Coordinates of C-alpha atoms in Angstrom, one line a residue:
M1 CA 25.2 -9.9 -17.9
T2 CA 28.9 -9.2 -18.1
T3 CA 28.1 -5.6 -19.1
T4 CA 25.8 -5.1 -16.1
K5 CA 28.5 -6.3 -13.7
S6 CA 31.1 -4.1 -15.4
T7 CA 28.8 -1.0 -15.2
A8 CA 28.0 -1.7 -11.6
K9 CA 31.6 -2.0 -10.7
K10 CA 32.4 1.3 -12.5
T11 CA 29.6 3.1 -10.5
T12 CA 31.0 1.7 -7.2
T13 CA 34.5 2.8 -8.1
S14 CA 33.5 6.3 -9.1
A15 CA 31.3 6.7 -6.1
K16 CA 34.3 6.0 -3.9
S17 CA 36.6 8.5 -5.7
Y18 CA 37.2 11.8 -4.0
D19 CA 39.6 14.4 -5.3
G20 CA 39.6 16.7 -2.2
F21 CA 38.3 19.8 -3.9
T22 CA 35.2 21.7 -3.0
D23 CA 32.6 22.6 -5.6
E24 CA 33.9 26.2 -5.5
E25 CA 37.5 25.1 -6.0
R26 CA 36.5 22.9 -9.0
G27 CA 34.6 25.8 -10.4
A28 CA 37.6 28.1 -10.1
M29 CA 39.8 25.5 -11.8
K30 CA 37.3 25.2 -14.7
E31 CA 37.2 29.0 -15.0
R32 CA 41.1 29.1 -15.1
A33 CA 41.0 26.5 -17.9
R34 CA 38.6 28.7 -19.9
E35 CA 40.8 31.8 -19.2
L36 CA 43.9 30.0 -20.6
K37 CA 41.9 29.0 -23.7
A38 CA 40.6 32.6 -24.1
A39 CA 44.1 34.0 -23.7
A40 CA 45.4 31.7 -26.5
G41 CA 42.6 33.1 -28.7
K42 CA 43.6 36.7 -27.9
A43 CA 40.2 37.5 -26.2
D44 CA 39.7 41.0 -24.8
A45 CA 41.0 40.6 -21.3
E46 CA 39.7 43.9 -20.0
A47 CA 36.2 43.1 -21.2
A48 CA 36.4 39.7 -19.4
V49 CA 37.4 41.5 -16.1
L50 CA 34.6 44.0 -16.4
E51 CA 32.2 41.1 -17.1
K52 CA 33.4 39.3 -13.9
I53 CA 33.0 42.5 -11.9
A54 CA 29.4 43.0 -13.3
E55 CA 28.6 39.4 -12.1
I56 CA 29.4 40.2 -8.5
G57 CA 26.1 39.8 -6.7
D58 CA 26.6 42.1 -3.7
P59 CA 26.3 45.8 -4.9
G60 CA 28.8 47.0 -2.2
E61 CA 31.4 44.4 -3.3
R62 CA 30.8 45.2 -6.9
A63 CA 31.4 48.9 -6.2
I64 CA 34.7 48.1 -4.5
A65 CA 35.8 45.9 -7.4
E66 CA 34.8 48.7 -9.9
R67 CA 36.8 51.2 -7.9
I68 CA 39.8 49.0 -7.6
H69 CA 39.7 48.5 -11.4
A70 CA 39.6 52.3 -11.8
I71 CA 42.5 52.8 -9.4
V72 CA 44.7 50.2 -11.2
K73 CA 43.9 51.8 -14.6
A74 CA 44.8 55.3 -13.4
E75 CA 47.6 54.6 -11.0
A76 CA 49.3 51.5 -12.4
P77 CA 48.6 51.4 -16.1
E78 CA 51.5 49.0 -16.7
L79 CA 49.3 46.3 -15.1
E80 CA 47.2 44.4 -17.6
P81 CA 43.6 43.5 -16.6
K82 CA 42.8 39.8 -16.9
T83 CA 40.8 37.2 -15.2
W84 CA 42.4 34.7 -12.9
Y85 CA 40.5 31.7 -11.5
G86 CA 37.3 33.7 -12.4
M87 CA 38.4 36.8 -10.5
P88 CA 39.4 40.3 -11.7
A89 CA 43.2 40.4 -11.7
Y90 CA 46.0 42.5 -12.9
A91 CA 49.3 41.2 -14.4
K92 CA 52.7 42.5 -15.3
A93 CA 54.8 40.7 -17.9
G94 CA 52.1 37.9 -17.8
K95 CA 52.4 37.3 -14.1
I96 CA 49.5 38.2 -11.7
V97 CA 50.4 41.0 -9.4
C98 CA 47.1 41.5 -7.7
F99 CA 43.5 40.3 -7.7
F100 CA 40.1 41.0 -6.2
Q101 CA 38.4 38.0 -4.6
P102 CA 34.7 38.6 -3.9
A103 CA 33.5 37.1 -0.6
D104 CA 31.0 34.7 -2.3
K105 CA 33.7 33.3 -4.6
F106 CA 34.8 30.8 -1.9
K107 CA 32.0 31.5 0.6
A108 CA 34.3 33.8 2.7
R109 CA 33.3 36.3 5.3
Y110 CA 34.7 39.3 3.3
S111 CA 36.2 40.2 0.0
T112 CA 39.9 40.6 -0.4
L113 CA 42.5 42.4 -2.4
G114 CA 45.3 39.8 -2.8
F115 CA 48.9 40.1 -4.0
N116 CA 51.1 37.5 -5.6
D117 CA 54.9 37.1 -5.6
P118 CA 55.5 39.6 -8.4
A119 CA 54.0 42.4 -6.2
N120 CA 56.8 44.6 -4.8
L121 CA 55.4 44.7 -1.3
D122 CA 58.3 43.1 0.5
D123 CA 58.9 44.7 3.9
G124 CA 61.3 42.9 6.2
D125 CA 60.8 39.3 7.1
M126 CA 57.0 39.3 7.1
W127 CA 54.3 41.3 5.3
P128 CA 50.6 40.8 4.4
T129 CA 49.7 39.5 0.9
S130 CA 46.0 39.9 1.3
W131 CA 43.8 42.6 2.6
A132 CA 40.2 42.3 3.7
V133 CA 38.1 45.1 2.1
T134 CA 34.6 45.6 3.7
K135 CA 34.0 49.2 3.0
L136 CA 35.6 51.8 0.6
T137 CA 36.2 55.0 2.6
P138 CA 38.5 57.8 1.4
A139 CA 41.2 56.5 3.8
V140 CA 40.8 52.9 2.6
E141 CA 41.0 54.1 -1.0
K142 CA 44.2 56.0 -0.3
Q143 CA 45.7 52.8 1.3
L144 CA 44.6 50.7 -1.7
T145 CA 46.1 53.2 -4.1
A146 CA 49.4 53.2 -2.3
L147 CA 49.5 49.4 -2.2
I148 CA 48.6 49.0 -5.9
K149 CA 51.3 51.6 -6.9
K150 CA 53.9 49.9 -4.8
A151 CA 53.0 46.4 -6.0
A152 CA 53.3 47.5 -9.6
S153 CA 56.6 49.3 -9.3

């Protein structure tokens, strides 16, 4: 009977616990833990990025991610492809410079190309660190190329 009370108490306690993270955020954290383990095992980072791009469900978003990957490879070869919280990302000296976040990753309205602190995009006292990408036109591709080159410099 003591065991039953103990078990019931445990269930009640765990039912009340709440960590404040959404299912998507918990999933991203689990992906990040797997990425860190893979990096320690010297896994092929570019293959992991290409796999994440291939998993993007929306064909338009997948095409944007594929093109961003090609731009980074051609215009900023010093950036190393790697996954970051389950997203395609590109790093310099081990620090993430930019990443592609598909809209469905966190149930967002649109996909984004985001930049972290190591990106050299500083421009005065305020500048954008994330760009919504809904369609890849020649003009948009030109802007993305310039951003990626500047971020990597």
